[in-house]
Every structure is written in structure tokens, then in C-alpha cells.
XYZ file of C-alpha atoms in Angstrom:
744
model
C 0.000 0.000 0.000
C 1.114 3.506 -0.800
C 1.951 3.822 2.478
C 1.206 1.984 3.222
C 0.430 1.895 2.114
C 1.084 0.883 2.041
C 2.102 0.847 1.309
C 1.226 0.124 -3.063
C -1.046 0.578 -5.307
C -1.337 0.470 -8.969
C -3.669 0.246 -11.820
C -4.285 -2.266 -14.477
C -3.947 -1.501 -18.089
C -6.716 -1.810 -20.619
C -6.878 -3.710 -23.876
C -4.913 -2.650 -26.872
C -7.497 -1.274 -29.223
C -7.981 0.529 -32.468
C -9.638 3.730 -31.288
C -11.920 5.526 -33.690
C -11.041 8.994 -34.808
C -13.270 11.786 -33.637
C -14.970 12.894 -36.801
C -17.396 11.026 -39.074
C -16.016 7.607 -38.308
C -17.319 4.911 -40.611
C -18.454 1.843 -38.684
C -19.182 -1.331 -40.614
C -21.787 -3.730 -39.247
C -20.643 -6.966 -37.730
C -20.954 -10.143 -39.728
C -24.269 -11.800 -39.119
C -24.332 -14.348 -36.380
C -21.085 -13.442 -34.655
C -19.806 -10.835 -32.272
C -17.882 -7.895 -33.641
C -14.482 -8.524 -32.102
C -12.485 -5.987 -34.066
C -11.591 -4.131 -30.902
C -9.817 -7.148 -29.519
C -7.990 -8.135 -32.698
C -6.734 -4.749 -33.856
C -3.042 -4.662 -34.543
C -0.797 -1.617 -34.436
C -0.484 -0.203 -37.904
C 0.629 3.382 -38.243
C 0.271 6.569 -36.305
C -3.050 8.378 -36.383
C -3.955 8.971 -40.048
C -7.189 10.890 -40.064
C -10.912 10.502 -39.637
C -11.028 6.806 -40.434
C -9.176 6.056 -37.229
C -6.221 3.833 -36.512
C -4.297 2.207 -33.720
C -3.543 4.776 -30.999
C 0.190 4.467 -30.492
C 0.094 7.408 -28.104
C -2.264 5.521 -25.795
C -0.054 2.439 -25.921
C 2.895 4.652 -25.069
C 1.038 6.231 -22.157
C 0.426 2.744 -20.786
C 4.175 2.245 -20.850
C 4.704 5.524 -18.996
C 2.081 4.580 -16.414
C 3.438 1.132 -15.641
C 7.031 2.419 -15.580
C 6.070 5.039 -12.991
C 4.293 2.498 -10.818
C 7.148 -0.005 -11.005
C 9.751 2.678 -10.279
C 7.746 3.834 -7.270
C 7.461 0.371 -5.787
C 11.085 -0.433 -6.549
C 11.980 2.702 -4.553
C 13.827 4.285 -7.449
C 14.994 7.748 -6.306
C 12.998 10.784 -7.463
C 9.831 8.814 -8.275
C 8.110 9.282 -4.925
C 4.857 10.032 -6.722
C 5.030 7.162 -9.185
C 1.741 5.908 -7.802
C 0.028 8.385 -10.167
C 0.401 5.678 -12.784
C -2.889 4.366 -11.439
C -4.616 7.584 -12.480
C -3.130 7.431 -15.955
C -4.451 3.906 -16.371
C -7.894 4.880 -15.146
C -8.311 7.702 -17.655
C -7.129 5.437 -20.457
C -9.511 2.707 -19.339
C -12.512 5.006 -19.254
C -11.697 6.370 -22.706
C -11.008 3.043 -24.380
C -13.966 1.172 -22.924
C -16.402 3.979 -23.696
C -15.077 4.230 -27.247
C -15.663 0.512 -27.712
C -19.205 0.766 -26.375
C -20.011 3.793 -28.535
C -18.697 2.046 -31.609
C -20.834 -1.007 -30.945
C -23.899 1.118 -30.324
C -23.342 3.008 -33.585
C -22.751 -0.291 -35.361
C -25.706 -2.314 -34.119
C -28.032 0.124 -32.402
C -27.440 -1.545 -29.043
C -24.717 -2.984 -26.862
C -24.333 -6.657 -26.002
C -23.775 -6.661 -22.269
C -22.836 -10.322 -22.360
C -20.387 -9.650 -25.170
C -18.882 -6.721 -23.282
C -18.324 -8.733 -20.123
C -16.947 -11.627 -22.151
C -14.396 -9.318 -23.776
C -13.445 -7.927 -20.362
C -13.078 -11.415 -18.950
C -11.070 -12.629 -21.934
C -8.789 -9.615 -21.667
C -8.230 -9.424 -17.922
C -8.956 -12.736 -16.252
C -6.487 -15.239 -17.786
C -3.325 -13.368 -16.805
C -4.814 -12.216 -13.490
C -5.751 -15.736 -12.415
C -2.418 -17.199 -13.542
C -0.450 -14.633 -11.544
C -2.779 -14.963 -8.555
C -2.442 -18.754 -8.473
C 1.308 -18.629 -8.996
C 1.631 -16.075 -6.196
C -0.362 -18.282 -3.840
C 1.895 -21.239 -4.600
C 5.039 -19.127 -4.166
C 3.660 -17.768 -0.908
C 3.050 -21.310 0.327
C 6.789 -21.895 -0.012
C 8.231 -18.521 0.918
C 5.575 -16.666 2.931
C 3.991 -19.537 4.855
C 3.202 -17.381 7.882
C 1.019 -15.023 5.815
C -1.029 -17.667 4.053
C -4.289 -16.889 5.855
C -4.163 -13.208 4.950
C -2.885 -13.789 1.409
C -5.601 -16.386 0.780
C -8.228 -13.958 2.080
C -6.978 -11.327 -0.343
C -6.932 -13.886 -3.140
C -10.604 -14.726 -2.657
C -11.463 -11.031 -2.396
C -9.481 -10.406 -5.586
C -11.405 -13.090 -7.444
C -14.612 -11.411 -6.273
C -13.200 -7.982 -7.261
C -13.760 -6.467 -3.838
C -10.242 -6.521 -2.392
C -10.125 -2.714 -2.607
C -12.818 -2.412 0.048
C -11.032 -4.991 2.207
C -7.902 -2.820 2.121
C -9.897 0.364 2.701
C -11.477 -1.128 5.797
C -8.124 -2.294 7.126
C -6.571 1.134 6.628
C -8.662 2.674 9.425
C -7.947 -0.036 11.991
C -4.562 0.098 13.701
C -3.901 -3.628 13.999
C -5.023 -4.278 10.426
C -3.109 -1.317 9.035
C 0.094 -2.703 10.551
C -0.147 -5.950 8.594
C 2.802 -6.848 6.429
C 2.541 -6.086 2.727
C 0.822 -8.860 0.829
C 1.960 -9.870 -2.669
C -1.658 -9.539 -3.834
C -2.455 -6.049 -2.566
C -2.041 -4.560 -6.036
C -5.216 -6.315 -7.215
C -7.164 -3.492 -5.589
C -6.952 -1.370 -8.727
C -8.257 -4.187 -10.885
C -11.207 -4.399 -8.504
C -11.918 -0.682 -8.944
C -11.987 -1.064 -12.720
C -14.190 -4.151 -12.649
C -16.673 -2.396 -10.385
C -16.742 0.445 -12.910
C -17.237 -2.002 -15.787
C -20.139 -3.587 -13.958
C -22.090 -0.320 -13.784
C -20.900 1.919 -16.601
C -22.153 -0.014 -19.680
C -25.660 -0.225 -18.228
C -25.765 3.495 -17.474
C -24.295 4.410 -20.858
C -26.850 2.293 -22.719
C -29.702 3.969 -20.863
C -28.313 7.404 -21.695
C -27.696 6.553 -25.343
C -31.169 5.074 -25.810
C -32.676 8.143 -24.192
C -30.661 10.424 -26.481
C -31.727 8.404 -29.541
C -35.387 8.738 -28.588
C -34.897 12.483 -28.221
C -33.431 12.657 -31.726
C -36.243 10.500 -33.133
C -38.831 12.777 -31.543
C -37.604 15.649 -33.674
C -36.794 19.281 -32.967
C -40.030 19.872 -31.103
C -38.773 17.491 -28.416
C -35.341 19.016 -28.388
C -33.860 16.088 -30.211
C -30.520 17.739 -30.870
C -30.029 18.287 -27.145
C -29.530 14.593 -26.480
C -25.723 14.475 -26.501
C -25.212 17.613 -24.371
C -27.567 16.177 -21.777
C -25.667 12.874 -21.806
C -22.444 14.786 -21.326
C -24.077 16.770 -18.542
C -25.220 13.658 -16.693
C -21.818 11.994 -16.970
C -20.066 15.222 -16.024
C -22.267 15.610 -12.967
C -21.485 12.069 -11.859
C -17.778 12.691 -12.381
C -17.959 15.904 -10.393
C -19.803 14.232 -7.533
C -17.223 11.425 -7.448
C -14.389 13.953 -7.474
C -15.831 15.943 -4.575
C -16.430 12.719 -2.654
C -12.777 11.826 -3.225
C -11.653 15.233 -1.973
C -13.788 14.896 1.157
C -12.681 11.335 1.850
C -9.027 12.265 1.345
C -9.374 14.615 4.296
C -11.568 12.403 6.484
C -10.979 8.770 5.470
C -7.919 8.491 3.187
C -8.116 4.716 2.932
C -11.563 4.839 1.366
C -10.487 7.771 -0.824
C -7.532 5.828 -2.171
C -9.022 2.356 -2.516
C -12.735 3.069 -2.916
C -14.298 2.956 -6.383
C -16.847 5.728 -5.629
C -13.978 8.154 -4.989
C -12.009 6.943 -8.013
C -14.858 6.715 -10.546
C -14.346 10.307 -11.731
C -10.967 9.378 -13.190
C -12.531 6.686 -15.376
C -15.430 8.998 -16.192
C -12.938 11.646 -17.310
C -11.847 9.232 -20.018
C -15.473 8.451 -20.794
C -16.233 12.157 -21.250
C -13.344 12.390 -23.694
C -14.791 9.548 -25.749
C -18.251 11.119 -25.729
C -16.874 14.497 -26.733
C -14.535 13.401 -29.538
C -16.386 15.372 -32.253
C -15.715 18.557 -30.304
C -12.149 17.570 -29.464
C -11.489 17.036 -33.182
C -11.755 20.791 -33.741
C -8.539 21.520 -31.818
C -6.032 23.146 -34.218
C -3.212 20.812 -35.141
C -0.455 23.116 -33.896
C -2.202 23.554 -30.541
C -2.792 19.802 -30.307
C 0.912 19.111 -30.748
C 1.771 21.431 -27.878
C -0.955 20.030 -25.641
C 0.423 16.500 -25.913
C 3.729 17.726 -24.492
C 1.957 19.679 -21.751
C -0.073 16.610 -20.799
C 2.919 14.291 -20.706
C 4.889 16.840 -18.672
C 2.018 17.073 -16.166
C 2.048 13.314 -15.593
C 5.822 13.189 -15.166
C 5.764 16.258 -12.901
C 3.214 14.587 -10.630
C 5.457 11.528 -10.352
C 8.477 13.683 -9.477
C 6.803 16.226 -7.185
C 4.378 14.059 -5.239
C 5.387 11.691 -2.450
C 3.929 9.856 0.515
C 3.028 13.115 2.253
C 0.875 14.339 -0.653
C -2.839 14.349 0.108
C -3.862 11.891 -2.523
C -6.030 11.426 -4.467
C -7.918 14.613 -3.492
C -7.223 17.720 -5.554
C -3.716 16.451 -6.343
C -5.100 13.748 -8.635
C -6.249 16.469 -11.025
C -2.676 16.896 -12.286
C -2.067 13.361 -13.647
C -5.702 12.979 -14.744
C -5.705 16.263 -16.638
C -2.303 15.470 -18.116
C -3.467 12.096 -19.418
C -6.678 13.621 -20.767
C -4.668 16.236 -22.674
C -2.470 13.584 -24.287
C -5.490 11.509 -25.359
C -7.538 14.473 -26.540
C -4.747 16.150 -28.482
C -3.593 12.806 -29.835
C -7.009 12.405 -31.470
C -6.136 15.252 -33.861
C -3.752 14.652 -36.789
C -0.617 16.676 -36.172
C 3.164 16.607 -36.290
C 5.737 17.501 -33.680
C 3.762 16.345 -30.659
C 4.552 13.798 -27.958
C 2.924 11.115 -30.102
C 6.250 10.672 -31.849
C 7.988 9.910 -28.574
C 5.200 7.729 -27.220
C 5.125 5.779 -30.469
C 8.742 4.653 -30.200
C 9.270 0.902 -30.262
C 10.505 0.492 -26.640
C 7.429 2.278 -25.290
C 5.103 0.351 -27.585
C 6.662 -2.914 -26.432
C 6.387 -1.909 -22.777
C 2.831 -0.728 -23.232
C 1.885 -4.043 -24.783
C 3.275 -5.837 -21.712
C 2.028 -3.294 -19.180
C -0.837 -5.384 -17.814
C 1.212 -8.542 -17.265
C 4.158 -6.562 -15.909
C 1.853 -4.779 -13.512
C 0.489 -8.083 -12.267
C 3.899 -9.676 -11.759
C 6.053 -6.842 -10.424
C 4.504 -6.602 -6.935
C 4.688 -10.343 -6.077
C 8.313 -10.325 -7.238
C 9.123 -7.369 -4.962
C 7.313 -8.647 -1.868
C 8.373 -12.282 -2.063
C 11.845 -11.318 -3.249
C 12.339 -9.086 -0.217
C 11.489 -11.995 2.087
C 14.043 -14.183 0.326
C 16.677 -11.458 0.632
C 16.315 -11.199 4.390
C 13.324 -8.913 4.784
C 14.359 -5.897 2.716
C 15.838 -5.227 -0.692
C 18.037 -2.286 -1.651
C 17.257 -0.378 -4.870
C 19.526 -2.357 -7.188
C 18.033 -5.594 -5.890
C 14.564 -4.199 -6.447
C 15.510 -3.348 -10.020
C 16.687 -6.923 -10.542
C 13.393 -8.199 -9.139
C 11.234 -6.042 -11.399
C 13.399 -7.081 -14.348
C 12.563 -10.675 -13.463
C 8.909 -9.675 -13.309
C 9.207 -8.194 -16.809
C 10.568 -11.500 -18.088
C 7.621 -13.293 -16.475
C 5.330 -10.751 -18.129
C 6.757 -11.573 -21.555
C 6.047 -15.265 -21.019
C 2.557 -14.596 -19.663
C 1.688 -12.275 -22.530
C 2.819 -14.685 -25.217
C 1.461 -17.893 -23.727
C -1.666 -16.725 -21.886
C -2.794 -13.136 -22.287
C -2.546 -12.623 -26.053
C -3.581 -16.108 -27.278
C -6.745 -16.177 -25.174
C -7.637 -12.602 -26.035
C -7.476 -13.510 -29.733
C -9.038 -16.980 -29.508
C -11.873 -16.995 -32.056
C -13.424 -20.043 -30.437
C -14.082 -17.823 -27.411
C -14.834 -14.597 -29.265
C -17.705 -15.991 -31.336
C -19.489 -17.465 -28.318
C -19.451 -15.125 -25.295
C -20.818 -17.829 -23.024
C -17.677 -19.864 -23.592
C -15.603 -17.000 -22.241
C -17.905 -16.566 -19.257
C -17.655 -20.294 -18.548
C -13.863 -20.221 -18.828
C -13.764 -17.225 -16.508
C -15.894 -19.051 -13.945
C -13.644 -22.120 -14.089
C -10.466 -20.019 -13.804
C -11.871 -18.087 -10.852
C -13.000 -21.261 -9.126
C -9.563 -22.789 -9.662
C -7.894 -19.753 -8.072
C -10.216 -19.974 -5.072
C -9.450 -23.693 -4.794
C -5.724 -22.918 -4.738
C -6.309 -20.324 -1.998
C -8.348 -22.708 0.143
C -5.887 -25.558 -0.374
C -2.965 -23.335 0.609
C -4.619 -22.630 3.945
C -5.803 -26.187 4.603
C -2.478 -27.821 3.744
C 0.064 -25.527 5.306
C 3.781 -26.303 5.246
C 5.587 -27.279 8.412
C 7.590 -24.359 9.761
C 9.866 -25.443 12.599
C 13.496 -24.805 13.436
C 16.145 -27.475 13.752
C 18.605 -25.653 15.994
C 19.693 -26.676 19.489
C 17.010 -25.950 22.104
C 17.477 -22.914 24.307
C 15.284 -21.936 27.258
C 15.361 -18.160 27.539
C 12.683 -18.077 30.240
C 14.548 -20.551 32.446
C 17.837 -18.679 32.100
C 16.326 -15.334 33.075
C 14.136 -16.635 35.888
C 17.108 -18.353 37.555
C 19.499 -15.446 37.053
C 20.918 -13.378 39.896
C 22.034 -10.689 37.431
C 19.326 -10.580 34.804
C 20.771 -7.874 32.578
C 24.178 -9.543 32.445
C 22.698 -12.909 31.494
C 20.284 -11.347 29.010
C 23.161 -9.661 27.209
C 24.953 -12.994 27.030
C 21.863 -14.576 25.471
C 21.696 -11.762 22.923
C 25.359 -12.269 21.981
C 24.915 -16.032 21.703
C 21.852 -15.555 19.482
C 23.835 -13.387 17.074
C 26.188 -16.294 16.444
C 23.655 -19.167 16.486
C 22.936 -20.359 12.923
C 19.643 -22.260 13.066
C 16.284 -21.342 14.549
C 15.912 -23.324 17.820
C 13.677 -26.366 17.627
C 11.787 -25.236 20.738
C 10.937 -21.722 19.534
C 8.290 -20.236 21.849
C 5.764 -19.500 20.536
C 6.224 -21.413 17.264
C 6.857 -19.275 14.200
C 3.297 -19.526 12.815
C 2.029 -17.980 16.057
C 4.569 -15.176 16.477
C 2.700 -12.482 14.555
C -0.357 -13.178 16.712
C 1.725 -12.927 19.904
C 0.103 -9.596 20.762
C -0.324 -8.296 24.329
C -3.838 -8.887 25.618
C -4.244 -5.177 26.256
C -4.664 -4.699 22.478
C -7.511 -7.198 22.363
C -9.563 -6.379 25.428
C -10.670 -2.872 24.455
C -8.075 -1.054 26.543
C -6.138 0.459 23.630
C -7.462 3.090 21.217
C -7.026 1.384 17.854
C -9.136 3.565 15.575
C -7.186 6.468 14.117
C -10.192 8.779 14.398
C -10.998 7.850 18.017
C -10.114 10.545 20.551
C -11.881 9.135 23.593
C -10.100 8.373 26.859
C -12.762 6.030 28.188
C -10.626 3.066 27.144
C -8.148 2.911 30.062
C -8.308 -0.387 31.925
C -7.029 -1.328 35.332
C -4.873 -4.352 36.164
C -3.391 -5.654 39.356
C -4.668 -4.861 42.852
C -7.437 -2.202 42.588
C -6.859 -1.265 46.263
C -3.098 -0.929 45.945
C -1.403 2.057 47.544
C 0.590 2.736 44.382
C -0.814 3.265 40.887
C 1.281 3.044 37.724
C 0.108 4.451 34.385
C 1.397 3.095 31.073
C 1.131 6.004 28.630
C 2.000 6.321 24.943
C 1.513 4.691 21.569
C 1.528 1.033 20.533
C 5.225 0.740 21.378
C 4.309 1.666 24.948
C 1.538 -0.932 24.757
C 4.134 -3.539 23.819
C 5.663 -3.118 27.286
C 2.361 -4.104 28.922
C 3.255 -7.780 29.575
C 6.503 -6.787 31.306
C 4.864 -4.048 33.308
C 1.946 -6.232 34.316
C 4.349 -8.832 35.728
C 6.249 -6.070 37.522
C 3.203 -4.483 39.194
C 1.884 -7.905 40.165
C 5.172 -8.723 41.862
C 5.142 -5.357 43.674
C 1.449 -5.390 44.545
C 0.697 -2.239 42.551
C -2.184 -1.228 40.281
C -1.641 -0.620 36.548
C -3.717 1.737 34.371
C -3.216 1.645 30.594
C -3.579 4.748 28.387
C -2.410 3.830 24.883
C -3.424 5.001 21.403
C -2.037 3.601 18.157
C 0.198 5.888 16.060
C -0.031 8.541 18.805
C 3.258 9.630 20.342
C 3.173 10.760 23.968
C 5.427 13.697 23.008
C 3.559 17.003 22.948
C 3.971 17.531 19.218
C 1.326 18.135 16.564
C 2.462 16.113 13.585
C 1.271 14.867 10.238
C 0.303 11.232 9.950
C 1.417 10.145 6.497
C -1.116 7.328 6.280
C -3.976 9.841 6.432
C -2.084 12.665 4.687
C -3.000 15.342 7.225
C -2.197 16.604 10.725
C -3.031 13.918 13.255
C -5.234 16.141 15.403
C -7.023 13.162 16.932
C -3.709 12.305 18.578
C -3.393 15.805 20.032
C -6.946 15.649 21.408
C -6.467 12.180 22.872
C -3.094 13.064 24.416
C -4.463 16.198 26.074
C -7.377 14.256 27.515
C -5.077 11.470 28.686
C -2.829 13.966 30.463
C -5.909 15.395 32.183
C -6.921 11.914 33.332
C -3.426 11.215 34.612
C -3.496 14.490 36.551
C -6.744 13.363 38.183
C -5.300 9.936 39.030
C -2.063 11.381 40.512
C -0.238 8.045 40.036
C 2.955 7.227 41.866
C 4.629 6.413 38.555
C 4.075 6.945 34.847
C 5.891 4.672 32.421
C 5.912 6.250 28.979
C 7.294 5.243 25.633
C 6.621 5.833 21.953
C 8.158 5.011 18.638
C 11.244 7.043 17.839
C 10.406 6.778 14.147
C 7.365 8.954 13.522
C 4.958 8.555 10.642
C 5.151 12.199 9.552
C 6.856 15.507 10.243
C 5.811 18.074 12.853
C 3.255 20.600 11.660
C 4.540 24.117 11.113
C 7.861 25.723 10.312
C 10.950 24.284 11.998
C 14.665 24.144 11.375
C 15.520 21.095 13.488
C 13.000 18.274 13.403
C 14.809 16.246 16.056
C 14.816 19.190 18.440
C 11.066 19.639 17.950
C 10.498 16.094 19.134
C 12.925 16.435 22.037
C 11.147 19.614 23.146
C 7.805 17.862 22.793
C 8.933 15.085 25.086
C 10.274 17.625 27.563
C 6.844 19.270 27.611
C 5.065 15.977 28.270
C 7.307 14.816 31.105
C 7.241 18.273 32.673
C 3.444 17.994 32.791
C 3.639 14.483 34.284
C 6.187 15.538 36.891
C 4.160 18.622 37.869
C 1.700 16.565 39.901
C 4.346 14.565 41.745
C 4.558 11.384 39.669
C 7.821 9.598 39.120
C 8.377 9.142 35.372
C 10.155 6.307 33.585
C 10.940 6.972 29.926
C 11.668 3.827 27.888
C 13.457 4.507 24.625
C 12.360 2.947 21.382
C 13.240 -0.581 20.311
C 15.172 -1.414 17.131
C 13.249 -1.570 13.857
C 13.911 -4.772 11.966
C 12.191 -5.331 8.584
C 8.438 -5.948 8.946
C 8.928 -9.307 7.237
C 11.445 -10.491 9.823
C 9.264 -13.414 10.903
C 8.753 -14.466 7.281
C 12.512 -14.272 6.851
C 13.022 -16.692 9.737
C 10.488 -19.079 8.198
C 12.452 -19.079 4.938
C 15.873 -19.266 6.607
C 15.271 -21.829 9.338
C 18.814 -23.154 8.985
C 20.501 -19.759 9.075
C 18.647 -17.195 11.164
C 21.612 -14.859 10.827
C 20.254 -13.817 7.429
C 17.410 -12.097 9.277
C 19.460 -10.160 11.820
C 19.985 -6.422 11.417
C 23.024 -4.199 11.801
C 22.673 -1.719 14.663
C 23.460 1.204 12.388
C 20.543 0.199 10.144
C 17.851 -0.706 12.658
C 18.408 1.635 15.625
C 16.683 4.575 13.996
C 17.094 8.321 14.472
C 20.135 8.144 16.804
C 20.443 11.919 17.137
C 16.791 12.303 18.105
C 17.156 9.480 20.605
C 20.023 11.251 22.318
C 18.399 14.694 22.280
C 15.196 13.237 23.723
C 16.999 11.287 26.431
C 18.935 14.389 27.497
C 15.791 16.542 27.459
C 13.691 14.251 29.656
C 16.563 13.433 32.006
C 16.790 17.141 32.717
C 13.331 16.925 34.314
C 14.339 14.200 36.753
C 13.049 11.353 34.592
C 14.583 7.865 34.685
C 15.690 7.046 31.138
C 15.783 3.352 30.190
C 17.513 2.441 26.926
C 16.297 -1.056 25.962
C 18.719 -1.468 23.043
C 21.138 -3.789 24.970
C 18.193 -6.143 25.592
C 17.809 -6.570 21.827
C 21.258 -5.970 20.346
C 24.970 -6.274 20.794
C 27.060 -3.232 19.933
C 26.883 -4.183 16.239
C 24.003 -6.609 15.559
C 20.344 -6.916 16.551
C 19.307 -10.578 16.246
C 15.780 -11.492 15.182
C 15.479 -13.760 18.207
C 17.016 -14.088 21.639
C 17.436 -17.683 22.670
C 14.190 -19.398 21.716
C 12.008 -16.278 21.566
C 11.428 -13.927 18.621
C 11.881 -10.401 19.935
C 9.796 -8.338 17.495
C 6.615 -9.873 16.138
C 6.386 -7.496 13.181
C 9.768 -5.822 13.089
C 9.056 -3.019 15.572
C 6.575 -4.247 18.207
C 7.875 -6.478 20.997
C 6.277 -9.901 21.024
C 4.163 -10.469 24.121
C 6.325 -13.431 25.126
C 9.588 -11.506 24.976
C 8.076 -8.478 26.700
C 6.938 -10.707 29.564
C 10.433 -12.140 29.917
C 11.888 -8.635 30.270
C 9.986 -7.748 33.433
C 12.853 -8.565 35.789
C 15.427 -6.582 33.836
C 12.990 -3.653 33.745
C 12.410 -4.099 37.472
C 16.162 -3.956 38.066
C 16.387 -0.684 36.150
C 13.484 0.895 38.011
C 14.854 -0.274 41.366
C 12.912 1.257 44.235
C 11.661 4.198 42.217
C 8.108 4.977 43.269
C 8.149 2.544 46.193
């Protein structure tokens, strides 16, 4: 996902078609008794040659531009932080091409065969999509066995073309939004298009039939007003969708990005172009040539200027959509000297032809490849992976996509295509179900180690823990007695996240969630305060307060740092004001409780920059922490500040599953995974100046050079940056040693 988001996030290309020219196009009737399949069998001939139409090499070239931007973005190629706009390019092209096809059929036969339309869509999109989906499921069975349940769920949702709404729903829930990237997430854009295809032909037919009746009724009925009214209706729908997208971008970015209602205007923009071709044809040739360059520059500029912090789609999507529309519109006019010459070059035509298959393959290659490479891939490795995906696309295009699209045995009988589509979809679902029912065995073969026994018997817990960490750096194989077993590690979440005591919804600002643990009549109360990284310390702290006979109150909100800083949350592309409101209310509640101790912690790696003008981002965060602890200390509470944990790759557990015989592949260098070292030091100094006990947990996870993925027989971080509940629980004694008699 683009950020998450998803991070990613792409669009599917549309069929290669011969698009009619705008003016007085001659349409020959289909041969009696068979479907007119000219749109699916058109071959590239020459550049646009006038009113009789021709293969649109500029559109094929724009497909190449779109897929290249998307692939570059996901491969983390520098400068292309806004490469996700390739999805918008594809959508405009799709709306234009599909509407042109429908208009041509209506002009040809007086109606549109809905069955024939869906058969063409299925023949064009389904074969390659189901092949890649099934292959990805099989590859995931081998290399991402711990994600099979989630990947299979996405596979079924992809077959049903509703995976976009699954991802939109997950984006507003903290635990779901923190899932690892799935190799099938990119099917969301295909779902958006299919939902559009389901509705648009029916609406267009109704509008066209209405317009024809108006023309037949004669001037007295306003017959010549039919087309303007059709354009008005479609334009109104596009405008409503656009405004919905703008509103959702501000209030529910996940639904704005993944939801078809908020994206429909981009496809309708292409549809409006197709409906208005006679008017577009009047553009002067010299102006048309210039407009193609302006449009192409707008698309490229969006890819270079936008990034993860851009509020997208929202108003920003106008730039790539308008740019694509300009290229298509101006390319409909015969001219020389425009961008059509560039877009028509052989490399772009070849890439455009493969764009759909390359789009389908590139994301599984990147996600699964990263797991095989130890959890992350550097840019040159990503480029190698997407090159491999391009090779797979060539094979898929030649053996699956193109032959089935051209198969006359399917084209002449739409029901055959529908039947084949049903069988292919059912087969993909069967693969998904089988992958879940027959899971591979994932167990280490290394010598057993009992981390819990070592620490419970220790008389110097921190010393012995550091020895375990050092031994784990050198140990090759995953221990045979891993606790919990690898398939259960990602679900090893502290109970506080599951019992309603943590604010998980991004938009929730309430403080009625705090829960109490331990002795409710205890003389001493401890408050755990912060974001999900603070919540990860709950098992350790619960053991500690139980041993001391204290009471524990939890005040935790996902993504919400305890530091008094107003910051942007990249995943929602706006200031995270809900965090500010929740934090202020939580501080008020803590003031009322007057606890003996407040234990606070938050991620050191924020999901967006502070709001406002600043010259030193790190200092802003250090000052924010100083403000928070000053407030906590003002009512007499002792404060313990626990620094952030290392950040291993989010696929660290998948890496261990793939490298059972050499866990060292999954370890991280301290310099790479202990993030924001300057901010860490500034923050520690700032809070220590207010009499706060600073606890740096790094030695409990790392040596001076390496942070192992596991310590003894316990995985430390269940998702790369949240402590597993089991490991957190084992750390209670070392945390108790650090706290000493503070607050007693």
C-alpha cells in the first residue's frame, strides 16, 4: 500500500485497441451471427492517419509511462516518490477506451451486447490475473507460509473484485493497518476497474437510448439536445465522485484511495473524452501538438513532485488525470511535432503491450523477493526483481494473455468465455483454500534454548540477558523449541490490544478506554502512557506491578506519540489532530489519578513531520517530550521513559520461516535498525533534565553491532518493531532492576 500503504497501489492496463477517430467515423456492421471482435484483434499499424481512425500508439505509449512510474515507485527508485500516479493514468485510459468501444458497438448495431462486453473484459483481464494470482499463492506457500491466511483472504477477495474495500477497511484499523505487505495487494486497482465495468455499460446504454429517442422525436422534443444532456449527466457524476474523493481524502484516506466511488471520476474523465470526440477534433493541429507535451509533462511532474506526504487522491489527482486527458484528446487530432512521436517509439510500444502482465507480476516479485533477501531489498536488488517480473510478463503475454484474447473459439461465443472465466476463478479460489488447509511445516532445527529458564534463575538478569543476545547473534539455526512457534509469532500480541483497553481507531479521541490491572486497592498506581510501542511493554509491566502489589492503568493510542507535538500522519495525509486531542485528555486523566509512577514510551520513528515551520526536526520532538514529562512531573509522579526498540524489517518473521537453517540472514546491523540516533540522544537528554529515569532497551535486543531477530528461543519483534508479548513478559525482571525502588 502507498503507504502503506502501504504501502502500493497500482492500476491495471486496458486492452490494446484501435480507437476511432473523432470525426465522421465509418463503422461497418458486424458479420451476421457473430460478435464484432475488431476491438480485440486490432493490430498496431501506423500513427493516427485521419478521420477513419487507426491504432492509438500514443495511448499504448502512455500505458508504458504509467506502468514504468508504478514499477519505479514500488522499486523505490529515487525521485519517483509520486510514481503511484500511474494508477490515475491507467484509469483515464480505461474510461476512454472502454467507452469508445461501447459507442462504436452502439453506432454499429443500435445496441450494446452486455454479455459480449463482459466476455471481452473477462477474456482480456482474467487469464493473466488468475495465472499470476495462483502462482503467487503457490510461491507464498513456499516462501511466505506465515502469511497464508491473509494472502488467501486477499486472493478470494481479488477473485470477487472487492479486495479494494477490504484494504480500505483495514486502513482505518490500527492492527489491520500494521499488517505486512501482501503480494496480492495490487489487485485493488483491478477491482476498482471491474466495479466500474459492472455499472458503466448499463448506465451508458440507458443514456444513449434516451438520447436516440430524443433525436427520433424531432426538434419539437429538443432532439438535438440529447448528446449535451448525456455529457451533462456523466459530467455531474464525475464531479460528484471527485468531490467525494476530496472529502474522503481529508476524512478517510483509505476509502479515498481504494474506494471505487472516490475513483470513478478518473474513469469517467476518459469516458467524457470519448463522448466528446467530435468537439475535441476541432482543436487546431499546432495547438494539439503542444498540448500532448503539456499533458505528458504534467504526468511526469506529478510523479516527481508528489510523495507519501501528498494528500492523494484529493485535488492532487487532477494533475495526472488532466495530463493524461490532454495527451489523449490532443492525440485524437492529426498533427506533427507532438509527444505522439515519442510515445510511439518501439521500446514504449513494447512496454505498453506488456504493461498489464508486468503490472500483475512486479509486486509479487518485490514482496516475495524481499522476504528471500532477508526482509528488505536495496534499490539495485529491487531493479533486478522487477526485471525478473518483466521476463515473467513476456512469457505470460505470449502464452496466456494474447492467445486467449485472440481466440476466435471464445470470441464468437461469449458464453464460452464466461464459462472459462468461472472455471479459472474457481480454480484460483481452490488454490487459496488448499494453501490454507495444507500448510507447510515451519519449525526450526537448531539446538534448544530456554530463555525463560535462564532469566528466571538469574541473579544478574541484565548480564545474562546480554549474554543470550550475543549467543543468538552467532547461532545459525532457529531453535527447535521456539516459543511460541513461528506460525504464532505475529499473533503474539499483548492482551491489552484485544480487550478494548487500547485506542485502535485512528479517528478515536476518547479516553474512556483505560483499563485497570493488578490490585485495585493498591497504595501505588502506575500508568502506562504512549503509543503502541508503549503498549508492547504491557506484559513486562503487568508482571512487575503484580510482583510489587501495585495497580496498573493503561492509556495507549495507536500511532499517537506521547510527546507534545502536533504532527502529520502520512497514512492519512494530514495533521493527526485526533492524537493531540487524545493526548491532552489522557494527560488530564493522569493528573486526576495522581499516580505514583508513569511509564511512557513511543516510537522514535514517527509517521510524519511536525506541523509548522521548523529548522531542526529532532529538536522539535525532544522539546515535545520535555513538555510531556514536565506535565507528568508537575503533579508529583515519578516518570520512567523507555526509549524505542530497534526496527527490523516488517517481514522479519517471514525471513526466519524461509531461513530456518541460518537465522543470521534475518538479523539487522545496529546502524541500520536503531533509527534516528540523534533524536534518541536529544530526547533522552531533554527528559533526564526533568528528573526522569531514562531506560535504553537497546542492549536487551542488540549487541554493539548486531540486533538478532530472536534471543534464545524467543522472537523479539513480532512485526519488526513491536515487541512480542512473550519476549516483553520475559523482560519484566530486567525492567524491574532498572526501576529499582523508584516509586516505592
